[in-house]
Each structure stands twice: as structure tokens, then as C-alpha cells.
JSON list of C-alpha atoms in Angstrom, two decimals:
[
{"chain": "A", "resi": 323, "resn": "UNK", "atom": "CA", "xyz": [-19.10, 26.69, 24.51]},
{"chain": "A", "resi": 324, "resn": "UNK", "atom": "CA", "xyz": [-20.81, 29.93, 25.50]},
{"chain": "A", "resi": 325, "resn": "UNK", "atom": "CA", "xyz": [-24.56, 30.35, 25.40]},
{"chain": "A", "resi": 326, "resn": "UNK", "atom": "CA", "xyz": [-25.93, 33.60, 24.02]},
{"chain": "A", "resi": 327, "resn": "UNK", "atom": "CA", "xyz": [-29.48, 34.63, 24.67]},
{"chain": "A", "resi": 328, "resn": "UNK", "atom": "CA", "xyz": [-31.64, 34.04, 21.65]},
{"chain": "A", "resi": 329, "resn": "UNK", "atom": "CA", "xyz": [-35.14, 33.56, 23.08]},
{"chain": "A", "resi": 330, "resn": "UNK", "atom": "CA", "xyz": [-35.92, 29.89, 22.64]},
{"chain": "A", "resi": 331, "resn": "UNK", "atom": "CA", "xyz": [-39.60, 30.74, 22.69]},
{"chain": "A", "resi": 332, "resn": "UNK", "atom": "CA", "xyz": [-39.00, 31.91, 19.11]},
{"chain": "A", "resi": 333, "resn": "UNK", "atom": "CA", "xyz": [-38.12, 28.31, 18.25]},
{"chain": "A", "resi": 334, "resn": "UNK", "atom": "CA", "xyz": [-40.61, 26.55, 20.52]},
{"chain": "A", "resi": 335, "resn": "UNK", "atom": "CA", "xyz": [-42.90, 25.52, 17.66]},
{"chain": "A", "resi": 336, "resn": "UNK", "atom": "CA", "xyz": [-40.01, 24.35, 15.54]},
{"chain": "A", "resi": 337, "resn": "UNK", "atom": "CA", "xyz": [-39.20, 20.70, 16.00]},
{"chain": "A", "resi": 338, "resn": "UNK", "atom": "CA", "xyz": [-37.71, 19.58, 12.72]},
{"chain": "A", "resi": 339, "resn": "UNK", "atom": "CA", "xyz": [-34.29, 19.99, 11.18]},
{"chain": "A", "resi": 340, "resn": "UNK", "atom": "CA", "xyz": [-35.42, 21.30, 7.78]},
{"chain": "A", "resi": 341, "resn": "UNK", "atom": "CA", "xyz": [-37.37, 24.18, 9.30]},
{"chain": "A", "resi": 342, "resn": "UNK", "atom": "CA", "xyz": [-34.48, 25.24, 11.54]},
{"chain": "A", "resi": 343, "resn": "UNK", "atom": "CA", "xyz": [-32.05, 25.19, 8.61]},
{"chain": "A", "resi": 344, "resn": "UNK", "atom": "CA", "xyz": [-34.57, 27.18, 6.55]},
{"chain": "A", "resi": 345, "resn": "UNK", "atom": "CA", "xyz": [-34.49, 29.88, 9.24]},
{"chain": "A", "resi": 346, "resn": "UNK", "atom": "CA", "xyz": [-30.69, 30.02, 9.28]},
{"chain": "A", "resi": 347, "resn": "UNK", "atom": "CA", "xyz": [-30.56, 30.17, 5.47]},
{"chain": "A", "resi": 348, "resn": "UNK", "atom": "CA", "xyz": [-33.11, 32.99, 5.53]},
{"chain": "A", "resi": 349, "resn": "UNK", "atom": "CA", "xyz": [-31.04, 34.87, 8.11]},
{"chain": "A", "resi": 350, "resn": "UNK", "atom": "CA", "xyz": [-27.95, 34.50, 5.91]},
{"chain": "A", "resi": 351, "resn": "UNK", "atom": "CA", "xyz": [-29.82, 35.94, 2.92]},
{"chain": "A", "resi": 352, "resn": "UNK", "atom": "CA", "xyz": [-30.82, 38.99, 4.93]},
{"chain": "A", "resi": 353, "resn": "UNK", "atom": "CA", "xyz": [-27.31, 39.63, 6.25]},
{"chain": "A", "resi": 354, "resn": "UNK", "atom": "CA", "xyz": [-25.81, 39.09, 2.79]},
{"chain": "A", "resi": 355, "resn": "UNK", "atom": "CA", "xyz": [-28.22, 41.61, 1.28]},
{"chain": "A", "resi": 356, "resn": "UNK", "atom": "CA", "xyz": [-27.39, 44.15, 3.99]},
{"chain": "A", "resi": 357, "resn": "UNK", "atom": "CA", "xyz": [-23.66, 43.75, 3.32]},
{"chain": "A", "resi": 358, "resn": "UNK", "atom": "CA", "xyz": [-24.14, 44.13, -0.45]},
{"chain": "A", "resi": 359, "resn": "UNK", "atom": "CA", "xyz": [-26.15, 47.34, 0.05]},
{"chain": "A", "resi": 360, "resn": "UNK", "atom": "CA", "xyz": [-23.57, 48.77, 2.47]},
{"chain": "A", "resi": 361, "resn": "UNK", "atom": "CA", "xyz": [-20.78, 48.01, 0.02]},
{"chain": "A", "resi": 362, "resn": "UNK", "atom": "CA", "xyz": [-22.71, 49.64, -2.84]},
{"chain": "A", "resi": 363, "resn": "UNK", "atom": "CA", "xyz": [-23.42, 52.68, -0.68]},
{"chain": "A", "resi": 364, "resn": "UNK", "atom": "CA", "xyz": [-19.75, 53.01, 0.26]},
{"chain": "A", "resi": 365, "resn": "UNK", "atom": "CA", "xyz": [-18.79, 52.83, -3.42]},
{"chain": "A", "resi": 366, "resn": "UNK", "atom": "CA", "xyz": [-21.43, 55.46, -4.26]},
{"chain": "A", "resi": 367, "resn": "UNK", "atom": "CA", "xyz": [-20.27, 57.88, -1.56]},
{"chain": "A", "resi": 368, "resn": "UNK", "atom": "CA", "xyz": [-16.52, 57.30, -1.45]},
{"chain": "A", "resi": 369, "resn": "UNK", "atom": "CA", "xyz": [-15.73, 55.69, -4.83]},
{"chain": "A", "resi": 370, "resn": "UNK", "atom": "CA", "xyz": [-14.14, 52.80, -2.98]},
{"chain": "A", "resi": 371, "resn": "UNK", "atom": "CA", "xyz": [-15.22, 49.25, -2.18]},
{"chain": "A", "resi": 372, "resn": "UNK", "atom": "CA", "xyz": [-14.06, 48.13, 1.29]},
{"chain": "A", "resi": 373, "resn": "UNK", "atom": "CA", "xyz": [-15.30, 44.57, 0.68]},
{"chain": "A", "resi": 374, "resn": "UNK", "atom": "CA", "xyz": [-13.40, 42.22, -1.61]},
{"chain": "A", "resi": 375, "resn": "UNK", "atom": "CA", "xyz": [-15.45, 39.07, -1.15]},
{"chain": "A", "resi": 376, "resn": "UNK", "atom": "CA", "xyz": [-18.36, 37.68, 0.87]},
{"chain": "A", "resi": 377, "resn": "UNK", "atom": "CA", "xyz": [-18.89, 33.98, 1.54]},
{"chain": "A", "resi": 378, "resn": "UNK", "atom": "CA", "xyz": [-21.92, 32.54, 3.33]},
{"chain": "A", "resi": 379, "resn": "UNK", "atom": "CA", "xyz": [-22.28, 29.00, 4.62]},
{"chain": "A", "resi": 380, "resn": "UNK", "atom": "CA", "xyz": [-24.48, 26.75, 6.76]},
{"chain": "A", "resi": 381, "resn": "UNK", "atom": "CA", "xyz": [-22.72, 24.32, 9.10]},
{"chain": "A", "resi": 382, "resn": "UNK", "atom": "CA", "xyz": [-23.18, 20.69, 8.12]},
{"chain": "A", "resi": 383, "resn": "UNK", "atom": "CA", "xyz": [-25.25, 18.35, 10.33]},
{"chain": "A", "resi": 384, "resn": "UNK", "atom": "CA", "xyz": [-22.09, 16.35, 11.03]},
{"chain": "A", "resi": 385, "resn": "UNK", "atom": "CA", "xyz": [-20.21, 19.44, 12.21]},
{"chain": "A", "resi": 386, "resn": "UNK", "atom": "CA", "xyz": [-23.09, 20.53, 14.43]},
{"chain": "A", "resi": 387, "resn": "UNK", "atom": "CA", "xyz": [-23.37, 17.12, 16.09]},
{"chain": "A", "resi": 388, "resn": "UNK", "atom": "CA", "xyz": [-19.60, 16.90, 16.49]},
{"chain": "A", "resi": 389, "resn": "UNK", "atom": "CA", "xyz": [-19.50, 20.30, 18.18]},
{"chain": "A", "resi": 390, "resn": "UNK", "atom": "CA", "xyz": [-22.32, 19.39, 20.58]},
{"chain": "A", "resi": 391, "resn": "UNK", "atom": "CA", "xyz": [-20.59, 16.14, 21.51]},
{"chain": "A", "resi": 392, "resn": "UNK", "atom": "CA", "xyz": [-17.30, 17.94, 22.07]},
{"chain": "A", "resi": 393, "resn": "UNK", "atom": "CA", "xyz": [-19.00, 20.01, 24.77]},
{"chain": "A", "resi": 394, "resn": "UNK", "atom": "CA", "xyz": [-21.01, 17.06, 26.13]},
{"chain": "A", "resi": 395, "resn": "UNK", "atom": "CA", "xyz": [-24.45, 18.14, 24.96]},
{"chain": "A", "resi": 396, "resn": "UNK", "atom": "CA", "xyz": [-27.10, 15.82, 23.54]},
{"chain": "A", "resi": 397, "resn": "UNK", "atom": "CA", "xyz": [-27.81, 16.20, 19.84]},
{"chain": "A", "resi": 398, "resn": "UNK", "atom": "CA", "xyz": [-31.14, 17.99, 19.93]},
{"chain": "A", "resi": 399, "resn": "UNK", "atom": "CA", "xyz": [-32.61, 20.95, 18.08]},
{"chain": "A", "resi": 400, "resn": "UNK", "atom": "CA", "xyz": [-32.92, 22.88, 21.35]},
{"chain": "A", "resi": 401, "resn": "UNK", "atom": "CA", "xyz": [-29.23, 22.38, 22.16]},
{"chain": "A", "resi": 402, "resn": "UNK", "atom": "CA", "xyz": [-28.27, 23.16, 18.59]},
{"chain": "A", "resi": 403, "resn": "UNK", "atom": "CA", "xyz": [-30.09, 26.52, 18.68]},
{"chain": "A", "resi": 404, "resn": "UNK", "atom": "CA", "xyz": [-28.95, 27.35, 22.21]},
{"chain": "A", "resi": 405, "resn": "UNK", "atom": "CA", "xyz": [-25.29, 26.35, 22.12]},
{"chain": "A", "resi": 406, "resn": "UNK", "atom": "CA", "xyz": [-24.02, 26.31, 18.53]},
{"chain": "A", "resi": 407, "resn": "UNK", "atom": "CA", "xyz": [-23.46, 29.92, 17.57]},
{"chain": "A", "resi": 408, "resn": "UNK", "atom": "CA", "xyz": [-21.93, 29.48, 14.12]},
{"chain": "A", "resi": 409, "resn": "UNK", "atom": "CA", "xyz": [-24.55, 27.39, 12.33]},
{"chain": "A", "resi": 410, "resn": "UNK", "atom": "CA", "xyz": [-25.04, 30.32, 9.97]},
{"chain": "A", "resi": 411, "resn": "UNK", "atom": "CA", "xyz": [-21.81, 32.08, 9.10]},
{"chain": "A", "resi": 412, "resn": "UNK", "atom": "CA", "xyz": [-20.69, 34.89, 6.81]},
{"chain": "A", "resi": 413, "resn": "UNK", "atom": "CA", "xyz": [-17.06, 35.66, 6.07]},
{"chain": "A", "resi": 414, "resn": "UNK", "atom": "CA", "xyz": [-16.14, 39.09, 4.72]},
{"chain": "A", "resi": 415, "resn": "UNK", "atom": "CA", "xyz": [-12.68, 39.67, 3.26]},
{"chain": "A", "resi": 416, "resn": "UNK", "atom": "CA", "xyz": [-11.26, 43.13, 2.68]},
{"chain": "A", "resi": 417, "resn": "UNK", "atom": "CA", "xyz": [-7.99, 44.67, 1.54]},
{"chain": "A", "resi": 418, "resn": "UNK", "atom": "CA", "xyz": [-6.86, 46.58, 4.60]},
{"chain": "A", "resi": 419, "resn": "UNK", "atom": "CA", "xyz": [-7.07, 46.20, 8.37]},
{"chain": "A", "resi": 420, "resn": "UNK", "atom": "CA", "xyz": [-8.76, 49.60, 8.68]},
{"chain": "A", "resi": 421, "resn": "UNK", "atom": "CA", "xyz": [-11.54, 48.29, 6.44]},
{"chain": "A", "resi": 422, "resn": "UNK", "atom": "CA", "xyz": [-12.32, 45.62, 9.04]},
{"chain": "A", "resi": 423, "resn": "UNK", "atom": "CA", "xyz": [-13.42, 48.22, 11.58]},
{"chain": "A", "resi": 424, "resn": "UNK", "atom": "CA", "xyz": [-15.25, 50.32, 8.96]},
{"chain": "A", "resi": 425, "resn": "UNK", "atom": "CA", "xyz": [-17.29, 47.30, 7.95]},
{"chain": "A", "resi": 426, "resn": "UNK", "atom": "CA", "xyz": [-17.92, 46.26, 11.56]},
{"chain": "A", "resi": 427, "resn": "UNK", "atom": "CA", "xyz": [-19.19, 49.76, 12.38]},
{"chain": "A", "resi": 428, "resn": "UNK", "atom": "CA", "xyz": [-21.51, 49.78, 9.37]},
{"chain": "A", "resi": 429, "resn": "UNK", "atom": "CA", "xyz": [-22.97, 46.42, 10.39]},
{"chain": "A", "resi": 430, "resn": "UNK", "atom": "CA", "xyz": [-23.33, 47.48, 14.02]},
{"chain": "A", "resi": 431, "resn": "UNK", "atom": "CA", "xyz": [-25.33, 50.54, 12.93]},
{"chain": "A", "resi": 432, "resn": "UNK", "atom": "CA", "xyz": [-28.08, 48.39, 11.39]},
{"chain": "A", "resi": 433, "resn": "UNK", "atom": "CA", "xyz": [-30.88, 48.98, 13.88]},
{"chain": "A", "resi": 434, "resn": "UNK", "atom": "CA", "xyz": [-32.69, 45.69, 13.25]},
{"chain": "A", "resi": 435, "resn": "UNK", "atom": "CA", "xyz": [-29.63, 43.65, 14.21]},
{"chain": "A", "resi": 436, "resn": "UNK", "atom": "CA", "xyz": [-28.83, 42.74, 17.80]},
{"chain": "A", "resi": 437, "resn": "UNK", "atom": "CA", "xyz": [-25.16, 42.25, 18.63]},
{"chain": "A", "resi": 438, "resn": "UNK", "atom": "CA", "xyz": [-24.74, 39.38, 21.08]},
{"chain": "A", "resi": 439, "resn": "UNK", "atom": "CA", "xyz": [-20.95, 39.40, 21.25]},
{"chain": "A", "resi": 440, "resn": "UNK", "atom": "CA", "xyz": [-17.80, 40.76, 19.64]},
{"chain": "A", "resi": 441, "resn": "UNK", "atom": "CA", "xyz": [-14.43, 39.02, 19.62]},
{"chain": "A", "resi": 442, "resn": "UNK", "atom": "CA", "xyz": [-11.59, 41.17, 18.36]},
{"chain": "A", "resi": 443, "resn": "UNK", "atom": "CA", "xyz": [-8.80, 38.78, 17.45]},
{"chain": "A", "resi": 444, "resn": "UNK", "atom": "CA", "xyz": [-7.09, 41.67, 15.70]},
{"chain": "A", "resi": 445, "resn": "UNK", "atom": "CA", "xyz": [-6.20, 43.29, 19.01]},
{"chain": "A", "resi": 446, "resn": "UNK", "atom": "CA", "xyz": [-5.80, 39.96, 20.84]},
{"chain": "A", "resi": 447, "resn": "UNK", "atom": "CA", "xyz": [-4.77, 37.19, 18.43]},
{"chain": "A", "resi": 448, "resn": "UNK", "atom": "CA", "xyz": [-5.34, 33.56, 19.37]},
{"chain": "A", "resi": 449, "resn": "UNK", "atom": "CA", "xyz": [-2.36, 31.52, 20.56]},
{"chain": "A", "resi": 450, "resn": "UNK", "atom": "CA", "xyz": [-2.16, 29.94, 17.10]},
{"chain": "A", "resi": 451, "resn": "UNK", "atom": "CA", "xyz": [-1.64, 33.38, 15.55]},
{"chain": "A", "resi": 452, "resn": "UNK", "atom": "CA", "xyz": [-5.20, 33.62, 14.22]},
{"chain": "A", "resi": 453, "resn": "UNK", "atom": "CA", "xyz": [-6.37, 37.18, 13.55]},
{"chain": "A", "resi": 454, "resn": "UNK", "atom": "CA", "xyz": [-9.88, 38.20, 12.58]},
{"chain": "A", "resi": 455, "resn": "UNK", "atom": "CA", "xyz": [-12.88, 40.16, 13.87]},
{"chain": "A", "resi": 456, "resn": "UNK", "atom": "CA", "xyz": [-15.96, 38.20, 14.92]},
{"chain": "A", "resi": 457, "resn": "UNK", "atom": "CA", "xyz": [-19.48, 39.49, 15.49]},
{"chain": "A", "resi": 458, "resn": "UNK", "atom": "CA", "xyz": [-22.33, 37.30, 16.70]},
{"chain": "A", "resi": 459, "resn": "UNK", "atom": "CA", "xyz": [-25.64, 38.93, 15.80]},
{"chain": "A", "resi": 460, "resn": "UNK", "atom": "CA", "xyz": [-29.30, 38.07, 15.56]},
{"chain": "A", "resi": 461, "resn": "UNK", "atom": "CA", "xyz": [-31.46, 39.14, 12.66]},
{"chain": "A", "resi": 462, "resn": "UNK", "atom": "CA", "xyz": [-35.26, 38.92, 12.65]},
{"chain": "A", "resi": 463, "resn": "UNK", "atom": "CA", "xyz": [-36.61, 36.45, 10.11]},
{"chain": "A", "resi": 464, "resn": "UNK", "atom": "CA", "xyz": [-40.14, 37.51, 9.18]},
{"chain": "A", "resi": 465, "resn": "UNK", "atom": "CA", "xyz": [-42.38, 34.53, 8.47]},
{"chain": "A", "resi": 466, "resn": "UNK", "atom": "CA", "xyz": [-46.05, 34.59, 7.47]},
{"chain": "A", "resi": 467, "resn": "UNK", "atom": "CA", "xyz": [-47.24, 34.22, 11.07]},
{"chain": "A", "resi": 468, "resn": "UNK", "atom": "CA", "xyz": [-44.23, 35.03, 13.29]},
{"chain": "A", "resi": 469, "resn": "UNK", "atom": "CA", "xyz": [-40.83, 36.69, 13.62]},
{"chain": "A", "resi": 470, "resn": "UNK", "atom": "CA", "xyz": [-37.86, 34.55, 14.66]},
{"chain": "A", "resi": 471, "resn": "UNK", "atom": "CA", "xyz": [-34.59, 36.13, 15.83]},
{"chain": "A", "resi": 472, "resn": "UNK", "atom": "CA", "xyz": [-31.86, 33.96, 14.35]},
{"chain": "A", "resi": 473, "resn": "UNK", "atom": "CA", "xyz": [-28.12, 33.94, 15.10]},
{"chain": "A", "resi": 474, "resn": "UNK", "atom": "CA", "xyz": [-25.48, 34.61, 12.45]},
{"chain": "A", "resi": 475, "resn": "UNK", "atom": "CA", "xyz": [-21.73, 34.71, 13.02]},
{"chain": "A", "resi": 476, "resn": "UNK", "atom": "CA", "xyz": [-19.90, 37.34, 10.96]},
{"chain": "A", "resi": 477, "resn": "UNK", "atom": "CA", "xyz": [-16.15, 37.07, 10.45]},
{"chain": "A", "resi": 478, "resn": "UNK", "atom": "CA", "xyz": [-14.26, 40.01, 8.96]},
{"chain": "A", "resi": 479, "resn": "UNK", "atom": "CA", "xyz": [-10.62, 39.71, 7.92]},
{"chain": "A", "resi": 480, "resn": "UNK", "atom": "CA", "xyz": [-8.09, 40.83, 5.33]},
{"chain": "A", "resi": 481, "resn": "UNK", "atom": "CA", "xyz": [-7.31, 38.77, 2.24]},
{"chain": "A", "resi": 482, "resn": "UNK", "atom": "CA", "xyz": [-3.93, 37.88, 3.73]},
{"chain": "A", "resi": 483, "resn": "UNK", "atom": "CA", "xyz": [-5.50, 36.81, 7.04]},
{"chain": "A", "resi": 484, "resn": "UNK", "atom": "CA", "xyz": [-8.03, 34.71, 5.15]},
{"chain": "A", "resi": 485, "resn": "UNK", "atom": "CA", "xyz": [-5.26, 32.93, 3.24]},
{"chain": "A", "resi": 486, "resn": "UNK", "atom": "CA", "xyz": [-3.52, 32.13, 6.52]},
{"chain": "A", "resi": 487, "resn": "UNK", "atom": "CA", "xyz": [-6.75, 31.02, 8.23]},
{"chain": "A", "resi": 488, "resn": "UNK", "atom": "CA", "xyz": [-7.60, 28.66, 5.36]},
{"chain": "A", "resi": 489, "resn": "UNK", "atom": "CA", "xyz": [-4.32, 26.82, 5.83]},
{"chain": "A", "resi": 490, "resn": "UNK", "atom": "CA", "xyz": [-4.69, 26.76, 9.61]},
{"chain": "A", "resi": 491, "resn": "UNK", "atom": "CA", "xyz": [-8.21, 25.35, 9.20]},
{"chain": "A", "resi": 492, "resn": "UNK", "atom": "CA", "xyz": [-6.90, 22.58, 6.95]},
{"chain": "A", "resi": 493, "resn": "UNK", "atom": "CA", "xyz": [-4.25, 21.65, 9.50]},
{"chain": "A", "resi": 494, "resn": "UNK", "atom": "CA", "xyz": [-6.79, 21.65, 12.34]},
{"chain": "A", "resi": 495, "resn": "UNK", "atom": "CA", "xyz": [-9.06, 19.18, 10.58]},
{"chain": "A", "resi": 496, "resn": "UNK", "atom": "CA", "xyz": [-6.25, 17.10, 9.08]},
{"chain": "A", "resi": 497, "resn": "UNK", "atom": "CA", "xyz": [-4.77, 16.44, 12.52]},
{"chain": "A", "resi": 498, "resn": "UNK", "atom": "CA", "xyz": [-8.01, 16.85, 14.52]},
{"chain": "A", "resi": 499, "resn": "UNK", "atom": "CA", "xyz": [-6.71, 19.86, 16.39]},
{"chain": "A", "resi": 500, "resn": "UNK", "atom": "CA", "xyz": [-3.37, 18.31, 17.32]},
{"chain": "A", "resi": 501, "resn": "UNK", "atom": "CA", "xyz": [-0.95, 19.15, 14.53]},
{"chain": "A", "resi": 502, "resn": "UNK", "atom": "CA", "xyz": [2.82, 18.60, 14.64]},
{"chain": "A", "resi": 503, "resn": "UNK", "atom": "CA", "xyz": [4.66, 21.20, 16.72]},
{"chain": "A", "resi": 504, "resn": "UNK", "atom": "CA", "xyz": [6.93, 22.29, 13.88]},
{"chain": "A", "resi": 505, "resn": "UNK", "atom": "CA", "xyz": [3.93, 23.05, 11.60]},
{"chain": "A", "resi": 506, "resn": "UNK", "atom": "CA", "xyz": [2.18, 24.97, 14.37]},
{"chain": "A", "resi": 507, "resn": "UNK", "atom": "CA", "xyz": [5.37, 26.94, 15.01]},
{"chain": "A", "resi": 508, "resn": "UNK", "atom": "CA", "xyz": [5.80, 27.81, 11.33]},
{"chain": "A", "resi": 509, "resn": "UNK", "atom": "CA", "xyz": [2.15, 28.83, 11.09]},
{"chain": "A", "resi": 510, "resn": "UNK", "atom": "CA", "xyz": [2.61, 31.19, 14.05]},
{"chain": "A", "resi": 511, "resn": "UNK", "atom": "CA", "xyz": [5.63, 32.69, 12.30]},
{"chain": "A", "resi": 512, "resn": "UNK", "atom": "CA", "xyz": [3.60, 33.09, 9.12]},
{"chain": "A", "resi": 513, "resn": "UNK", "atom": "CA", "xyz": [0.88, 34.84, 11.13]},
{"chain": "A", "resi": 514, "resn": "UNK", "atom": "CA", "xyz": [3.48, 37.45, 12.14]},
{"chain": "A", "resi": 515, "resn": "UNK", "atom": "CA", "xyz": [4.54, 37.84, 8.51]},
{"chain": "A", "resi": 516, "resn": "UNK", "atom": "CA", "xyz": [0.89, 38.34, 7.55]},
{"chain": "A", "resi": 517, "resn": "UNK", "atom": "CA", "xyz": [0.47, 40.97, 10.27]},
{"chain": "A", "resi": 518, "resn": "UNK", "atom": "CA", "xyz": [3.58, 42.81, 9.09]},
{"chain": "A", "resi": 519, "resn": "UNK", "atom": "CA", "xyz": [2.41, 42.60, 5.46]},
{"chain": "A", "resi": 520, "resn": "UNK", "atom": "CA", "xyz": [-1.03, 43.99, 6.35]},
{"chain": "A", "resi": 521, "resn": "UNK", "atom": "CA", "xyz": [0.59, 46.87, 8.24]},
{"chain": "A", "resi": 522, "resn": "UNK", "atom": "CA", "xyz": [2.90, 47.71, 5.32]},
{"chain": "A", "resi": 523, "resn": "UNK", "atom": "CA", "xyz": [0.07, 47.50, 2.78]},
{"chain": "A", "resi": 524, "resn": "UNK", "atom": "CA", "xyz": [-2.06, 49.76, 4.99]},
{"chain": "A", "resi": 525, "resn": "UNK", "atom": "CA", "xyz": [0.71, 52.35, 5.17]},
{"chain": "A", "resi": 526, "resn": "UNK", "atom": "CA", "xyz": [1.33, 52.18, 1.42]},
{"chain": "A", "resi": 527, "resn": "UNK", "atom": "CA", "xyz": [-2.36, 52.73, 0.79]},
{"chain": "A", "resi": 528, "resn": "UNK", "atom": "CA", "xyz": [-2.32, 55.80, 3.03]},
{"chain": "A", "resi": 529, "resn": "UNK", "atom": "CA", "xyz": [0.69, 57.19, 1.15]},
{"chain": "A", "resi": 530, "resn": "UNK", "atom": "CA", "xyz": [-0.97, 56.54, -2.21]},
{"chain": "A", "resi": 531, "resn": "UNK", "atom": "CA", "xyz": [-4.11, 58.36, -1.05]},
{"chain": "A", "resi": 532, "resn": "UNK", "atom": "CA", "xyz": [-2.04, 61.34, 0.17]},
{"chain": "A", "resi": 533, "resn": "UNK", "atom": "CA", "xyz": [-0.15, 61.49, -3.11]},
{"chain": "A", "resi": 534, "resn": "UNK", "atom": "CA", "xyz": [-3.38, 61.41, -5.08]},
{"chain": "A", "resi": 535, "resn": "UNK", "atom": "CA", "xyz": [-4.87, 64.25, -3.02]},
{"chain": "A", "resi": 536, "resn": "UNK", "atom": "CA", "xyz": [-1.78, 66.43, -3.58]},
{"chain": "A", "resi": 537, "resn": "UNK", "atom": "CA", "xyz": [-1.99, 65.98, -7.33]},
{"chain": "A", "resi": 538, "resn": "UNK", "atom": "CA", "xyz": [-5.72, 66.54, -7.80]}
]
């Protein structure tokens, strides 16, 4: 479990669970609003919505504790803030793989966000076949007497990739990360089908756009 540098001094006066979760929920609201505005702007300028769906979630206390134990950390608020990077998460689904990078660039250009890390599982899929684009950012949460930089994980993927990832997630939790070999193998094969489908849909979309431009 990697540690990313959110200044813990921002959290030094925070010693209760409800307040920490309030901060993460507030950070999610800010990121969600930014994404909605960017999507509306893209529609206004280009008459096209790159974003199909946005889902925000806060990790459950059980999941947080389980993750800390998995990496041999005590269950404390300090460890939770320091080591668990996906307490607040936003998943963005889009139609085409090219949209993933458009959306990531738009988010990266927000000057009040700090990008802590990027993991491009589009270019380098996981062994399981998982493909997505992950950004770990901090957003400042403005309180009445302080500003707290709070981590949010952003996942961007196509609709097809999201369908695959949902099934893979179910298998992971059903078998606690150790699913039958034949299911894992078939999932990897499906991941290749999804990749091929995304590529074909992308090319079809390009051809449709070209045809439309010729006939304007």
C-alpha cells in the first residue's frame, strides 16, 4: 500500500470518524461538481457529452479496516488518512477510449487540484485483464476556520470496461481474491473481447464523424 503525501497537519485536529468522513464527502461533492461543469462546457462547445455516467462513493468502515489489516497497519484515523487512498472515490464512465484521456486532461487542468499519482491501466492492463485510468488527487475543502487537502481517487473507463470490472469485482469478493482458475481465465479472455470492442466502436465513431462532416 503506497503512501501519498497529504500533509497530516491538515488532519491533526481531527480525531473522530464522523469529521473525517464529512471531509471526504465534501471533497467528493467538489469533484462531482467540477466534473458536471466540465461535461456541460464540453456539450456547450462541441455539442457532445464525453461523460455517460458519474458515480461517487465513500468506502465503508469495514472495508477501510480490512484494507489496513491486509497491509498490517493498526486501525487508526492517522493510518486511514495516510495509507488508504480510495476512501473517497469517483467513477466516470464514457463511450469511447479517447474520451478517457480527454476527461483526464480536463481534470488535470483544474488548478486547485493536486495530482498525487496516475495509473494508466489502459496502456498497461493488470494481469487480470483490468483496464481503466486512475487519478489520485487532492482537493482543498474550505471549512469555516481552515482548509483541508483531501484525497479522492478518480477512475475513468468506458461503459464496456465498467461492465467487465463490475463482474471482476464480484468474483474478487465472492472468492476473497482467489477465484477458480477457469473463471479467471475466461475473464481475461473477456477483457480482450472488451478491448477489441472498444477499438472497433472508436473506429466506427471516427467514420461516422467523417461521414457527417462530408455531408454538412
